Amino acid sequence: MQSVRLRATNKIALCDIPKPTPGPDDLLIRVEACGICGTDRHLFKGEFPCTPPVTLGHEYSGIIEATGANVTGFAIGERITADPNISCGTCPQCRLGRVNLCQNLVALGIHRDGGFAEYALVPQKQAFLLPTTLHPHHGAFTEPLACCIHALDIAAIKPGQSVIVLGGGVIGLLCVQLARLAGAAQIILVTRQASRRALAETIGATASCDPNATDPLTLIPNGADVIFECAGVAETVAQAPKLAKSGGTVVIVGVMPKGEKVEIEPLDLLFRELKILGSFVNPFTHRRAADLIASGTIKVEPLISRRITLAEAPDAVASPPRPGEVKVLIVP
Ligand code: NAP
């Protein structure tokens, strides 16, 4: 079968490898679509640890073609989405229920072969059913949505509160939609590209601005109850507490390069009792994400910028995103 494999840092290629055979606890799926995530570009450049050679791709769904001997509750022909993050279940963090902080966490598409392929193996404990009636490309959004649901859980928005989202990539645009669902009255997306601001206002943002042209505090003078930092750059991380209302919460979702630092004013945190919290991946949120995708409650079709083949994928991963692009899907 065809697969797109990271062979080493800066070396990614379309490869012919044997179609995998399911082990006793595995499902073999025919991949219908797999999203390219910023993390795939970090992996390509060696900025994020992984174990090459490995088939990349951790945002995917597909149709079950075969099941291992121990598999129950899944049948050939059903559609599933894969939760790529596999926790060990036995380390101290897992035993406290903090599976995303597992000391032995491994991920499909990072440490084990993932979804940039015609076929993929998914351990049954990582598989979640999606309806067969769903658009075959929409299941690929379950994983990024599950990460955003965790961020929303951490933010604990109350109906009527105000929200600022910094960064209008797919993560920011999913957080905008979730904030709307959580009952936020004001949701302001701050991002530089006009097309993303326009899109955000069609899917839930009440306002948007270009940070290079407008100070977000002109739109919400006392700041917002909750700030989602979804850009992953030093500038927005430093800006986030300044945009929070007194007593407000900043949730850091964006990933900054290891070792990079930002300036925070502790006196401001103290006097205004601000909370700055991290949100890492998707603990126990994949089922809810699958249900929100399946019900059409979260709009994902407008977030798809391009659909490409496996042959086009190495170039897409090795290149920066095109202007205006939100999500590129590989359709094997
Ligand atoms: P993305 O497509 O790169 O979106 C981030 C966007 O932020 C950029 O495209 C850019 O859009 C905007 N931005 C950059 N500088 C900005 C600035 N100064 N002010 C305002 N906006 C700015 O990435 P994504 O896929 O949406 O992911 C967002 C972040 O979340 C990444 O760091 C990713 O690694 C991380 N992530 C975290 C988790 C987790 O579990 N915590 C899970 C998935 C992804 P404009 O050009 O429009 O400004």
CSV table of C-alpha atoms and ligand atoms in Angstrom, one decimal:
chain,number,residue,atom,x,y,z
A,1,MET,CA,0.0,0.0,0.0
A,2,GLN,CA,1.0,3.6,-0.3
A,3,SER,CA,2.0,5.5,2.8
A,4,VAL,CA,3.7,8.8,3.5
A,5,ARG,CA,6.6,8.2,5.9
A,6,LEU,CA,9.0,10.3,7.8
A,7,ARG,CA,12.3,8.6,7.4
A,8,ALA,CA,14.4,11.1,9.3
A,9,THR,CA,14.4,14.8,10.0
A,10,ASN,CA,13.6,16.7,6.8
A,11,LYS,CA,13.1,13.4,4.9
A,12,ILE,CA,9.5,12.5,4.0
A,13,ALA,CA,8.4,10.4,1.1
A,14,LEU,CA,5.7,8.4,-0.5
A,15,CYS,CA,6.5,4.8,0.1
A,16,ASP,CA,5.2,1.3,-0.8
A,17,ILE,CA,4.9,-0.8,2.3
A,18,PRO,CA,3.1,-4.0,3.0
A,19,LYS,CA,-0.6,-3.6,4.0
A,20,PRO,CA,-0.6,-4.1,7.8
A,21,THR,CA,-2.2,-7.2,9.3
A,22,PRO,CA,-4.3,-6.6,12.5
A,23,GLY,CA,-3.0,-8.0,15.8
A,24,PRO,CA,-5.5,-9.6,18.1
A,25,ASP,CA,-6.7,-6.2,19.5
A,26,ASP,CA,-6.5,-4.1,16.3
A,27,LEU,CA,-8.9,-2.8,13.7
A,28,LEU,CA,-7.6,-2.5,10.1
A,29,ILE,CA,-9.2,0.5,8.5
A,30,ARG,CA,-9.2,1.9,5.0
A,31,VAL,CA,-8.4,5.5,5.7
A,32,GLU,CA,-10.9,7.9,4.2
A,33,ALA,CA,-9.2,11.2,5.2
A,34,CYS,CA,-6.4,12.4,7.3
A,35,GLY,CA,-5.7,16.0,8.3
A,36,ILE,CA,-2.3,17.7,8.1
A,37,CYS,CA,-1.6,19.3,11.5
A,38,GLY,CA,1.0,21.9,12.4
A,39,THR,CA,2.6,19.1,14.5
A,40,ASP,CA,3.3,17.1,11.3
A,41,ARG,CA,5.4,20.1,10.1
A,42,HIS,CA,7.2,20.2,13.5
A,43,LEU,CA,7.9,16.5,13.2
A,44,PHE,CA,9.3,16.9,9.7
A,45,LYS,CA,11.6,19.6,10.9
A,46,GLY,CA,12.8,17.6,14.0
A,47,GLU,CA,11.1,20.2,16.4
A,48,PHE,CA,9.0,17.5,18.1
A,49,PRO,CA,10.2,14.1,19.3
A,50,CYS,CA,9.1,11.1,17.3
A,51,THR,CA,10.5,7.7,16.2
A,52,PRO,CA,11.2,7.5,12.5
A,53,PRO,CA,10.7,5.7,10.2
A,54,VAL,CA,7.1,6.2,10.8
A,55,THR,CA,3.9,6.9,8.8
A,56,LEU,CA,2.7,10.3,9.9
A,57,GLY,CA,-0.9,11.4,10.4
A,58,HIS,CA,-2.8,11.5,13.7
A,59,GLU,CA,-6.2,13.1,12.6
A,60,TYR,CA,-8.0,10.4,10.7
A,61,SER,CA,-11.0,8.1,10.3
A,62,GLY,CA,-11.9,5.3,8.1
A,63,ILE,CA,-13.9,2.1,7.4
A,64,ILE,CA,-13.1,-1.1,9.2
A,65,GLU,CA,-11.8,-3.8,6.8
A,66,ALA,CA,-10.7,-6.4,9.2
A,67,THR,CA,-10.7,-7.1,13.0
A,68,GLY,CA,-8.3,-8.9,15.3
A,69,ALA,CA,-9.5,-12.0,17.2
A,70,ASN,CA,-10.1,-10.2,20.5
A,71,VAL,CA,-12.0,-7.3,19.0
A,72,THR,CA,-15.6,-6.9,20.3
A,73,GLY,CA,-18.1,-4.0,19.6
A,74,PHE,CA,-16.8,-3.2,16.2
A,75,ALA,CA,-17.7,-4.7,12.8
A,76,ILE,CA,-16.4,-4.7,9.3
A,77,GLY,CA,-17.9,-1.9,7.3
A,78,GLU,CA,-18.3,0.5,10.3
A,79,ARG,CA,-16.7,3.9,10.4
A,80,ILE,CA,-14.3,4.8,13.2
A,81,THR,CA,-12.1,7.7,14.3
A,82,ALA,CA,-8.8,7.0,16.0
A,83,ASP,CA,-7.8,8.7,19.3
A,84,PRO,CA,-4.1,8.7,18.5
A,85,ASN,CA,-2.9,9.2,22.1
A,86,ILE,CA,-2.2,5.9,23.8
A,87,SER,CA,-1.6,6.1,27.6
A,88,CYS,CA,-0.1,3.2,29.6
A,89,GLY,CA,-2.8,3.0,32.3
A,90,THR,CA,-0.3,2.1,35.0
A,91,CYS,CA,2.0,5.1,35.6
A,92,PRO,CA,1.2,7.4,38.6
A,93,GLN,CA,-0.5,10.1,36.3
A,94,CYS,CA,-2.7,7.4,34.5
A,95,ARG,CA,-3.7,6.0,37.9
A,96,LEU,CA,-4.9,9.5,38.9
A,97,GLY,CA,-7.0,9.6,35.7
A,98,ARG,CA,-4.7,12.2,34.0
A,99,VAL,CA,-4.1,10.0,30.9
A,100,ASN,CA,-2.9,13.0,28.8
A,101,LEU,CA,0.0,13.4,31.2
A,102,CYS,CA,1.0,9.7,31.0
A,103,GLN,CA,4.7,9.3,31.5
A,104,ASN,CA,4.7,6.6,28.7
A,105,LEU,CA,2.4,8.4,26.3
A,106,VAL,CA,2.8,7.2,22.7
A,107,ALA,CA,0.8,8.5,19.7
A,108,LEU,CA,-0.3,7.0,16.4
A,109,GLY,CA,1.2,9.0,13.6
A,110,ILE,CA,4.1,10.1,15.8
A,111,HIS,CA,5.6,7.0,17.5
A,112,ARG,CA,3.6,4.3,15.7
A,113,ASP,CA,2.3,4.3,12.1
A,114,GLY,CA,-0.6,6.7,11.6
A,115,GLY,CA,-3.1,7.8,9.0
A,116,PHE,CA,-1.1,9.2,6.0
A,117,ALA,CA,-1.7,5.8,4.3
A,118,GLU,CA,-4.2,3.8,2.4
A,119,TYR,CA,-4.7,1.5,5.4
A,120,ALA,CA,-4.0,1.9,9.1
A,121,LEU,CA,-4.1,-0.2,12.3
A,122,VAL,CA,-6.0,1.2,15.2
A,123,PRO,CA,-6.0,-0.5,18.6
A,124,GLN,CA,-9.7,-1.1,19.6
A,125,LYS,CA,-9.3,0.9,22.8
A,126,GLN,CA,-8.4,3.9,20.7
A,127,ALA,CA,-11.3,3.5,18.2
A,128,PHE,CA,-14.6,5.4,18.4
A,129,LEU,CA,-17.6,4.7,16.2
A,130,LEU,CA,-18.9,7.4,13.8
A,131,PRO,CA,-22.1,7.0,11.8
A,132,THR,CA,-21.7,5.6,8.3
A,133,THR,CA,-24.0,8.4,7.1
A,134,LEU,CA,-21.4,11.0,8.0
A,135,HIS,CA,-19.5,12.8,5.2
A,136,PRO,CA,-16.4,10.5,4.8
A,137,HIS,CA,-13.9,13.4,5.3
A,138,HIS,CA,-15.4,14.9,8.4
A,139,GLY,CA,-14.2,12.3,10.9
A,140,ALA,CA,-10.7,13.6,10.4
A,141,PHE,CA,-11.6,16.6,12.5
A,142,THR,CA,-12.4,14.6,15.6
A,143,GLU,CA,-8.9,14.7,17.0
A,144,PRO,CA,-8.3,18.4,16.8
A,145,LEU,CA,-11.9,19.0,18.1
A,146,ALA,CA,-11.2,16.7,21.1
A,147,CYS,CA,-8.1,18.8,22.0
A,148,CYS,CA,-10.3,22.0,21.9
A,149,ILE,CA,-13.0,20.4,24.0
A,150,HIS,CA,-10.3,19.8,26.7
A,151,ALA,CA,-9.4,23.5,26.5
A,152,LEU,CA,-13.1,24.4,26.9
A,153,ASP,CA,-13.4,22.1,29.9
A,154,ILE,CA,-10.4,23.8,31.5
A,155,ALA,CA,-11.8,27.3,30.7
A,156,ALA,CA,-15.2,26.3,32.3
A,157,ILE,CA,-17.0,29.1,30.5
A,158,LYS,CA,-20.3,30.2,32.1
A,159,PRO,CA,-23.3,31.3,29.9
A,160,GLY,CA,-23.0,35.0,29.1
A,161,GLN,CA,-19.3,35.3,29.6
A,162,SER,CA,-16.9,36.8,27.1
A,163,VAL,CA,-14.1,35.1,25.2
A,164,ILE,CA,-11.1,36.2,23.1
A,165,VAL,CA,-9.5,33.6,20.8
A,166,LEU,CA,-6.0,34.5,19.6
A,167,GLY,CA,-5.0,32.7,16.4
A,168,GLY,CA,-7.5,31.8,13.6
A,169,GLY,CA,-6.1,28.4,12.5
A,170,VAL,CA,-8.3,25.3,12.7
A,171,ILE,CA,-7.8,25.2,16.5
A,172,GLY,CA,-8.8,28.8,17.0
A,173,LEU,CA,-11.8,28.3,14.7
A,174,LEU,CA,-13.0,25.2,16.6
A,175,CYS,CA,-12.6,27.0,19.9
A,176,VAL,CA,-14.7,29.8,18.6
A,177,GLN,CA,-17.5,27.3,17.8
A,178,LEU,CA,-17.2,25.6,21.1
A,179,ALA,CA,-17.3,28.9,23.0
A,180,ARG,CA,-20.5,29.7,21.2
A,181,LEU,CA,-21.9,26.3,22.2
A,182,ALA,CA,-20.8,26.9,25.8
A,183,GLY,CA,-22.9,30.0,25.9
A,184,ALA,CA,-20.4,32.8,25.6
A,185,ALA,CA,-22.2,36.1,24.7
A,186,GLN,CA,-19.1,37.8,23.1
A,187,ILE,CA,-16.5,35.9,21.1
A,188,ILE,CA,-13.7,37.9,19.5
A,189,LEU,CA,-11.3,36.2,17.1
A,190,VAL,CA,-7.9,37.9,16.8
A,191,THR,CA,-6.0,36.8,13.7
A,192,ARG,CA,-4.2,38.6,10.9
A,193,GLN,CA,-5.7,37.0,7.8
A,194,ALA,CA,-8.9,38.6,6.6
A,195,SER,CA,-10.4,35.4,5.1
A,196,ARG,CA,-10.1,33.7,8.5
A,197,ARG,CA,-11.8,36.6,10.3
A,198,ALA,CA,-14.6,36.5,7.8
A,199,LEU,CA,-15.0,32.8,8.2
A,200,ALA,CA,-15.0,33.0,12.0
A,201,GLU,CA,-17.9,35.5,11.9
A,202,THR,CA,-20.0,33.0,9.9
A,203,ILE,CA,-19.4,30.2,12.4
A,204,GLY,CA,-19.8,31.8,15.8
A,205,ALA,CA,-17.5,34.8,16.4
A,206,THR,CA,-19.4,37.9,17.3
A,207,ALA,CA,-16.5,40.1,16.2
A,208,SER,CA,-12.9,39.8,14.9
A,209,CYS,CA,-9.9,42.0,14.4
A,210,ASP,CA,-6.4,42.1,12.9
A,211,PRO,CA,-3.9,42.5,15.8
A,212,ASN,CA,-1.7,44.6,13.5
A,213,ALA,CA,-4.5,47.1,12.9
A,214,THR,CA,-6.7,47.0,16.0
A,215,ASP,CA,-6.1,46.6,19.7
A,216,PRO,CA,-8.6,43.9,20.8
A,217,LEU,CA,-9.3,46.0,24.0
A,218,THR,CA,-11.0,48.6,21.8
A,219,LEU,CA,-13.7,46.0,21.1
A,220,ILE,CA,-13.9,44.9,24.8
A,221,PRO,CA,-12.4,47.6,27.0
A,222,ASN,CA,-12.4,45.6,30.3
A,223,GLY,CA,-11.0,42.5,28.7
A,224,ALA,CA,-12.6,39.0,28.4
A,225,ASP,CA,-13.5,36.4,31.0
A,226,VAL,CA,-11.6,33.7,29.0
A,227,ILE,CA,-8.7,34.0,26.6
A,228,PHE,CA,-7.8,31.0,24.4
A,229,GLU,CA,-4.2,31.3,23.1
A,230,CYS,CA,-4.3,29.3,19.9
A,231,ALA,CA,-1.5,30.9,17.9
A,232,GLY,CA,1.5,29.4,19.7
A,233,VAL,CA,3.7,32.4,19.3
A,234,ALA,CA,5.5,34.4,22.0
A,235,GLU,CA,3.7,37.6,21.1
A,236,THR,CA,0.2,36.2,21.7
A,237,VAL,CA,1.2,34.3,24.8
A,238,ALA,CA,2.6,37.5,26.3
A,239,GLN,CA,-0.5,39.5,25.2
A,240,ALA,CA,-3.1,37.0,26.5
A,241,PRO,CA,-3.1,38.0,30.2
A,242,LYS,CA,-3.3,41.7,29.3
A,243,LEU,CA,-6.6,40.9,27.4
A,244,ALA,CA,-8.1,39.1,30.4
A,245,LYS,CA,-10.7,40.7,32.6
A,246,SER,CA,-9.7,40.8,36.3
A,247,GLY,CA,-10.3,37.3,37.7
A,248,GLY,CA,-10.2,35.9,34.2
A,249,THR,CA,-8.7,32.8,32.8
A,250,VAL,CA,-6.0,32.3,30.1
A,251,VAL,CA,-5.8,28.9,28.5
A,252,ILE,CA,-2.6,28.1,26.6
A,253,VAL,CA,-3.4,25.8,23.7
A,254,GLY,CA,-0.8,26.9,21.2
A,255,VAL,CA,2.5,25.0,21.2
A,256,MET,CA,5.7,27.2,21.4
A,257,PRO,CA,9.1,25.9,20.6
A,258,LYS,CA,10.8,24.2,23.6
A,259,GLY,CA,12.9,26.6,25.7
A,260,GLU,CA,11.3,29.7,24.3
A,261,LYS,CA,10.3,32.2,27.0
A,262,VAL,CA,7.8,35.1,27.3
A,263,GLU,CA,7.5,37.9,29.8
A,264,ILE,CA,4.7,37.9,32.3
A,265,GLU,CA,4.1,40.5,35.0
A,266,PRO,CA,3.5,38.6,38.3
A,267,LEU,CA,2.1,41.7,40.1
A,268,ASP,CA,-0.6,41.9,37.4
A,269,LEU,CA,-1.5,38.2,37.9
A,270,LEU,CA,-1.6,38.8,41.7
A,271,PHE,CA,-3.6,42.0,41.8
A,272,ARG,CA,-6.1,40.9,39.2
A,273,GLU,CA,-6.2,37.2,40.2
A,274,LEU,CA,-5.6,35.9,36.7
A,275,LYS,CA,-5.4,32.2,36.0
A,276,ILE,CA,-3.0,30.9,33.3
A,277,LEU,CA,-3.6,27.2,32.5
A,278,GLY,CA,-2.2,24.8,30.0
A,279,SER,CA,-4.3,22.5,27.9
A,280,PHE,CA,-2.6,19.4,26.5
A,281,VAL,CA,-4.3,17.0,24.0
A,282,ASN,CA,-7.6,15.2,24.6
A,283,PRO,CA,-8.2,13.3,27.8
A,284,PHE,CA,-11.5,11.5,27.6
A,285,THR,CA,-12.9,14.0,25.1
A,286,HIS,CA,-12.7,12.0,21.9
A,287,ARG,CA,-16.2,10.5,22.3
A,288,ARG,CA,-17.8,14.0,22.8
A,289,ALA,CA,-15.9,15.3,19.8
A,290,ALA,CA,-17.1,12.4,17.6
A,291,ASP,CA,-20.7,13.1,18.7
A,292,LEU,CA,-20.4,16.8,17.9
A,293,ILE,CA,-19.0,16.0,14.5
A,294,ALA,CA,-21.6,13.3,13.9
A,295,SER,CA,-24.5,15.6,14.8
A,296,GLY,CA,-23.2,18.4,12.6
A,297,THR,CA,-23.2,20.7,15.6
A,298,ILE,CA,-19.6,21.7,14.9
A,299,LYS,CA,-19.2,22.9,11.3
A,300,VAL,CA,-16.1,21.4,9.7
A,301,GLU,CA,-16.8,21.6,6.0
A,302,PRO,CA,-16.0,25.4,5.8
A,303,LEU,CA,-12.6,24.6,7.5
A,304,ILE,CA,-11.5,22.4,4.6
A,305,SER,CA,-9.2,24.4,2.3
A,306,ARG,CA,-7.8,21.7,0.1
A,307,ARG,CA,-8.1,17.9,-0.5
A,308,ILE,CA,-4.9,16.3,-1.7
A,309,THR,CA,-3.6,12.8,-2.6
A,310,LEU,CA,-1.0,10.8,-0.8
A,311,ALA,CA,1.5,11.6,-3.6
A,312,GLU,CA,1.0,15.4,-2.9
A,313,ALA,CA,1.4,15.0,0.8
A,314,PRO,CA,5.2,15.0,1.3
A,315,ASP,CA,5.4,18.4,-0.4
A,316,ALA,CA,2.4,19.8,1.6
A,317,VAL,CA,4.0,18.7,4.9
A,318,ALA,CA,7.4,20.1,3.9
A,319,SER,CA,6.0,23.5,2.9
A,320,PRO,CA,4.4,26.2,5.0
A,321,PRO,CA,0.6,26.5,4.8
A,322,ARG,CA,-0.6,28.5,1.9
A,323,PRO,CA,-2.1,31.9,2.7
A,324,GLY,CA,-5.7,31.6,3.8
A,325,GLU,CA,-5.5,27.9,4.2
A,326,VAL,CA,-7.1,26.4,7.3
A,327,LYS,CA,-7.1,22.6,7.0
A,328,VAL,CA,-5.6,20.4,4.3
A,329,LEU,CA,-7.0,16.9,4.1
A,330,ILE,CA,-5.2,13.9,2.6
A,331,VAL,CA,-7.7,11.7,0.8
A,332,PRO,CA,-5.9,8.5,0.0
B,1,NAP,P1,-2.2,27.4,12.7
B,1,NAP,O1,-3.0,27.0,11.5
B,1,NAP,O2,-0.8,27.7,12.6
B,1,NAP,O3,-2.9,28.6,13.4
B,1,NAP,C1,-2.3,29.5,14.2
B,1,NAP,C2,-2.6,30.9,13.6
B,1,NAP,O4,-2.3,31.9,14.6
B,1,NAP,C3,-1.7,31.2,12.5
B,1,NAP,O5,-2.0,30.6,11.3
B,1,NAP,C4,-1.9,32.7,12.4
B,1,NAP,O6,-3.0,33.1,11.6
B,1,NAP,C5,-2.2,33.1,13.9
B,1,NAP,N1,-1.2,34.0,14.4
B,1,NAP,C6,0.1,33.9,14.3
B,1,NAP,N2,0.6,35.0,14.9
B,1,NAP,C7,-0.4,35.7,15.4
B,1,NAP,C8,-0.5,36.9,16.1
B,1,NAP,N3,0.6,37.6,16.4
B,1,NAP,N4,-1.7,37.4,16.5
B,1,NAP,C9,-2.8,36.7,16.2
B,1,NAP,N5,-2.8,35.5,15.4
B,1,NAP,C10,-1.6,35.1,15.1
B,1,NAP,O7,-2.3,26.2,13.8
B,1,NAP,P2,-3.5,25.4,14.3
B,1,NAP,O8,-3.5,24.1,13.7
B,1,NAP,O9,-4.8,26.2,14.4
B,1,NAP,O10,-3.0,25.1,15.8
B,1,NAP,C11,-2.8,26.2,16.7
B,1,NAP,C12,-1.8,25.9,17.8
B,1,NAP,O11,-2.4,24.9,18.6
B,1,NAP,C13,-0.5,25.3,17.2
B,1,NAP,O12,0.6,25.8,18.0
B,1,NAP,C14,-0.7,23.8,17.4
B,1,NAP,O13,0.6,23.2,17.5
B,1,NAP,C15,-1.4,23.8,18.8
B,1,NAP,N6,-2.1,22.6,19.1
B,1,NAP,C16,-2.2,22.4,20.4
B,1,NAP,C17,-2.9,21.3,20.9
B,1,NAP,C18,-3.0,21.0,22.3
B,1,NAP,O14,-3.4,19.9,22.7
B,1,NAP,N7,-2.7,22.0,23.2
B,1,NAP,C19,-3.6,20.4,19.9
B,1,NAP,C20,-3.5,20.7,18.6
B,1,NAP,C21,-2.8,21.8,18.2
B,1,NAP,P3,-3.0,34.5,10.9
B,1,NAP,O15,-2.0,34.4,9.8
B,1,NAP,O16,-4.4,34.7,10.4
B,1,NAP,O17,-2.6,35.5,11.9
